PDB file of C-alpha atoms in Angstrom:
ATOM      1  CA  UNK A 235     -22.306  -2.586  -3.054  1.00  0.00           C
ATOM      2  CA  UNK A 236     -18.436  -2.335  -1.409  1.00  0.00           C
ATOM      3  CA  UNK A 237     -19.584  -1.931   2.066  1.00  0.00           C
ATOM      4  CA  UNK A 238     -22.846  -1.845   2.244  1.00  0.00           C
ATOM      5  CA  UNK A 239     -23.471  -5.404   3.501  1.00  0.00           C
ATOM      6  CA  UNK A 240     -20.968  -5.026   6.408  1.00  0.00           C
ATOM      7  CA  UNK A 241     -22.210  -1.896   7.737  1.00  0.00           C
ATOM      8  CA  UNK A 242     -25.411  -3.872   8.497  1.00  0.00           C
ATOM      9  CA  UNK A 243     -23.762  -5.812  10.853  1.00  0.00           C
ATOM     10  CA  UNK A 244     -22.821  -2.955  13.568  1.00  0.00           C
ATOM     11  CA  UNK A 245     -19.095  -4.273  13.571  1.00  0.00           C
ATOM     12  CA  UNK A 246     -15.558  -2.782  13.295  1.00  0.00           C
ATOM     13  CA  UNK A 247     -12.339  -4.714  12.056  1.00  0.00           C
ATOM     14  CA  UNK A 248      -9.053  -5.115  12.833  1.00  0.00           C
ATOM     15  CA  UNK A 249      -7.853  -4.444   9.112  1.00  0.00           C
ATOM     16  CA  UNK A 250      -9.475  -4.030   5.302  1.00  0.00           C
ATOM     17  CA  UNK A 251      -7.331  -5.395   2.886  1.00  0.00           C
ATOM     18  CA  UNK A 252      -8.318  -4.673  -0.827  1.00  0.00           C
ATOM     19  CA  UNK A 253      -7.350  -5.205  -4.641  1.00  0.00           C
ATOM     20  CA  UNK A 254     -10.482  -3.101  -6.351  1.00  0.00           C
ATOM     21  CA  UNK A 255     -10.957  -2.514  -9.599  1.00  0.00           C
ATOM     22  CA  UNK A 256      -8.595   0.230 -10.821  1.00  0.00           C
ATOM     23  CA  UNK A 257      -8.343   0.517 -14.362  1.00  0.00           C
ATOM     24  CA  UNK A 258      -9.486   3.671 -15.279  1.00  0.00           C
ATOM     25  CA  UNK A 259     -12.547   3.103 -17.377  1.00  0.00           C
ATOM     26  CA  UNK A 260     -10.936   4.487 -21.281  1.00  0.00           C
ATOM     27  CA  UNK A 261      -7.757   2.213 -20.978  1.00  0.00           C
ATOM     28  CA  UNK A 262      -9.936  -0.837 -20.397  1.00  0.00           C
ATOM     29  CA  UNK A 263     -10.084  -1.521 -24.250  1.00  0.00           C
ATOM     30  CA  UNK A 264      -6.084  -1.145 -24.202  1.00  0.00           C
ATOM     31  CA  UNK A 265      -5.872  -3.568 -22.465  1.00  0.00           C
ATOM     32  CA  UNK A 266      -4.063  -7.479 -23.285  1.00  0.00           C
ATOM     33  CA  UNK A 267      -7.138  -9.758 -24.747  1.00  0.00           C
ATOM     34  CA  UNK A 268      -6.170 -12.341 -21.904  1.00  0.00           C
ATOM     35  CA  UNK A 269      -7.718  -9.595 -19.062  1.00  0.00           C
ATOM     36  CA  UNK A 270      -9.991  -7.377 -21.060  1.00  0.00           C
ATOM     37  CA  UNK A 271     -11.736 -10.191 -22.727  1.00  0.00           C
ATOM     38  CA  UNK A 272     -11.716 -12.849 -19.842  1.00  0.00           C
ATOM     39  CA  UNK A 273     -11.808 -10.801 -16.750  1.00  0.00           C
ATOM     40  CA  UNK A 274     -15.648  -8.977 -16.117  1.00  0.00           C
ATOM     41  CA  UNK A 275     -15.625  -5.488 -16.621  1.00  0.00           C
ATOM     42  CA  UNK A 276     -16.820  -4.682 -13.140  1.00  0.00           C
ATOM     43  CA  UNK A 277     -13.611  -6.487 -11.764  1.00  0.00           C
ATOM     44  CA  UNK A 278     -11.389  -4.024 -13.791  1.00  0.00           C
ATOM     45  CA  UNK A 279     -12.710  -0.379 -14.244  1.00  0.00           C
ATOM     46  CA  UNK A 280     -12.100   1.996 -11.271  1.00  0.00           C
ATOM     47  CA  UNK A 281     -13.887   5.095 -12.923  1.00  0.00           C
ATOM     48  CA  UNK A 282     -12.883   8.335 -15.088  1.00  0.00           C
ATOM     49  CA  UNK A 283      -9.249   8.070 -13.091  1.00  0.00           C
ATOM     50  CA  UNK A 284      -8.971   4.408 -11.613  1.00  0.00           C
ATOM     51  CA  UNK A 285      -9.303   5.688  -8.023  1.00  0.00           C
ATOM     52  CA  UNK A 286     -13.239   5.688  -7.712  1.00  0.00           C
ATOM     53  CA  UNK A 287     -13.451   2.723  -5.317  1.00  0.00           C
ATOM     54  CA  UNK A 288      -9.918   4.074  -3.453  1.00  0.00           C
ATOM     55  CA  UNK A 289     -12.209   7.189  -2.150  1.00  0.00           C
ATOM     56  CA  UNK A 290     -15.158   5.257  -1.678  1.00  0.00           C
ATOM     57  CA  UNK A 291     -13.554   3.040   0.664  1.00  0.00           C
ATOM     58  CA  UNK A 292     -11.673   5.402   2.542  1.00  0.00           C
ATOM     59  CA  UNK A 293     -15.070   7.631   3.331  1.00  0.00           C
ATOM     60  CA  UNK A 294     -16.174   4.249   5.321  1.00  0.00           C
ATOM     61  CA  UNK A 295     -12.532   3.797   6.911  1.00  0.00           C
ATOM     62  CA  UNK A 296     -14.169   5.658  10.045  1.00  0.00           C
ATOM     63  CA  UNK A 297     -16.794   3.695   9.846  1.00  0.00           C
ATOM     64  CA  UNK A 298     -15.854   0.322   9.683  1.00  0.00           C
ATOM     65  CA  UNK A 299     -12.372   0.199  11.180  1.00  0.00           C
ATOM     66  CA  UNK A 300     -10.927  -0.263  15.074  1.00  0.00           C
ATOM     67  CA  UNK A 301      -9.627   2.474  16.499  1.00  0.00           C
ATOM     68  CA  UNK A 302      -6.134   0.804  15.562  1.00  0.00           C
ATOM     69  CA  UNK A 303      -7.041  -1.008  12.666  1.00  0.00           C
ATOM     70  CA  UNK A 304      -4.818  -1.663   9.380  1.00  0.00           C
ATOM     71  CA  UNK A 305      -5.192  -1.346   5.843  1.00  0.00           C
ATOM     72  CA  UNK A 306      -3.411  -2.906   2.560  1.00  0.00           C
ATOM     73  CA  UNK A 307      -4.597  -2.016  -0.724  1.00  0.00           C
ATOM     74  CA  UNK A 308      -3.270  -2.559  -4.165  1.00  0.00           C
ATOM     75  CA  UNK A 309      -2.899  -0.151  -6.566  1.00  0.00           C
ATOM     76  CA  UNK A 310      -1.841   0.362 -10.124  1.00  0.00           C
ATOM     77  CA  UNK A 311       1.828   1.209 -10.538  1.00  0.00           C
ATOM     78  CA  UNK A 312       1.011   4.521 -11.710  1.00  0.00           C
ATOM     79  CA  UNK A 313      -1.493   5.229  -8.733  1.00  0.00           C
ATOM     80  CA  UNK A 314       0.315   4.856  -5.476  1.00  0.00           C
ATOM     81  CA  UNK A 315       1.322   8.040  -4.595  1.00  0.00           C
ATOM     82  CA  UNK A 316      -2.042   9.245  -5.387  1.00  0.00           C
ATOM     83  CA  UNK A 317      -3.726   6.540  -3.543  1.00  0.00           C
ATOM     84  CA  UNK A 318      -1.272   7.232  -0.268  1.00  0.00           C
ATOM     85  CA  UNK A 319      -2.815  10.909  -0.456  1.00  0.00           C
ATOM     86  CA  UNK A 320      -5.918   9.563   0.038  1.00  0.00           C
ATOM     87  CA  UNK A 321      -5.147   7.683   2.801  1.00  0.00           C
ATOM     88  CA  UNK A 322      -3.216  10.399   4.237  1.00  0.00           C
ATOM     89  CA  UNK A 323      -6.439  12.933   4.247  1.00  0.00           C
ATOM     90  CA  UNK A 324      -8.232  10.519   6.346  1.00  0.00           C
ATOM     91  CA  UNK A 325      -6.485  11.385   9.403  1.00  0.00           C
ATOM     92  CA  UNK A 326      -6.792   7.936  10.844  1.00  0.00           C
ATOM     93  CA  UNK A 327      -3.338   6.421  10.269  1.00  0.00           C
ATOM     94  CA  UNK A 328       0.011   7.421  12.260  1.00  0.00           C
ATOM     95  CA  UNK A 329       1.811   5.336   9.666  1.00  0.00           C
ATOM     96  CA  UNK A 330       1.617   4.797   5.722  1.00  0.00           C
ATOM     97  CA  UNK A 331       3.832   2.832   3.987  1.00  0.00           C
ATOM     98  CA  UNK A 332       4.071   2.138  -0.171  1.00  0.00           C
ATOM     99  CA  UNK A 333       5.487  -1.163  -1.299  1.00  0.00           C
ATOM    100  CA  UNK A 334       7.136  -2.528  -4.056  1.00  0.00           C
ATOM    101  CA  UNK A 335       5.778  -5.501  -6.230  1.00  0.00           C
ATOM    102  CA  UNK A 336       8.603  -7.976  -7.627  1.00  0.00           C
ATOM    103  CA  UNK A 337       9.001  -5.667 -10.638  1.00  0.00           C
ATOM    104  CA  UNK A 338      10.107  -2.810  -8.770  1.00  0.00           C
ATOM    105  CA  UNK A 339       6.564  -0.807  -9.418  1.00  0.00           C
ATOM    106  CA  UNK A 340       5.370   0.482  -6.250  1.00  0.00           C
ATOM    107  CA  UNK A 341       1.983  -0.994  -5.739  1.00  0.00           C
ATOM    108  CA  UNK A 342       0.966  -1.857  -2.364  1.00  0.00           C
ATOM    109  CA  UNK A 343      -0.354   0.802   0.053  1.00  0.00           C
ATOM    110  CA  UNK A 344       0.018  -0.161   4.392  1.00  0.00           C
ATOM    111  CA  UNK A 345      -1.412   2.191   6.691  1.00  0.00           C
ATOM    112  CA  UNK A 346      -1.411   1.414  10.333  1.00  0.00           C
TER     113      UNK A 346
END
């Protein structure tokens, strides 16, 4: 479950790069046939407001990262600014970044 098996291990990382599920959970059935009915559910729904695994993973940032580790997560284009505020209440980054995709949609969160 997310973490769970690395947290076994005793170790810390350099970086945690992500692209979780994000959908949130009523839009899945909106969705083109070609993901909703060929991708598993699990890979696509990210809870009530698609940012369920986001907060997860940033309670174990502490946790599991160096001291001057890295993170790049994906987001949906709608998400990013949201997700960034997440990262930003963890306290652990002096620098967080949002990137576009090749559409213009900002999507991509760096935090160093």
């Amino acid at each position: 479950d997310l973490f769970e098996p690395l947290l076994s291990l005793e170790q810390t990382y350099d970086g945690i790069v992500s692209n979780p599920p994000y959908i949130p959970s009523a839009t899945i059935s909106s969705l083109d046939r070609g993901v909703k009915d060929f991708e598993p559910r699990l890979a696509l729904d990210g809870g009530e407001d698609g940012l369920c695994f986001y907060r997860r993973m940033a309670a174990y940032l502490p946790i599991l990262l160096k001291k001057d580790g890295f993170l790049v997560w994906e987001t949906g284009h709608d998400q990013t600014l949201r997700v960034k505020k997440i990262v930003e209440e963890t306290n652990l980054f002096s620098k967080i970044s949002v990137k576009e995709d090749y559409a213009g949609h900002l999507r991509i969160i760096i935090a160093s």
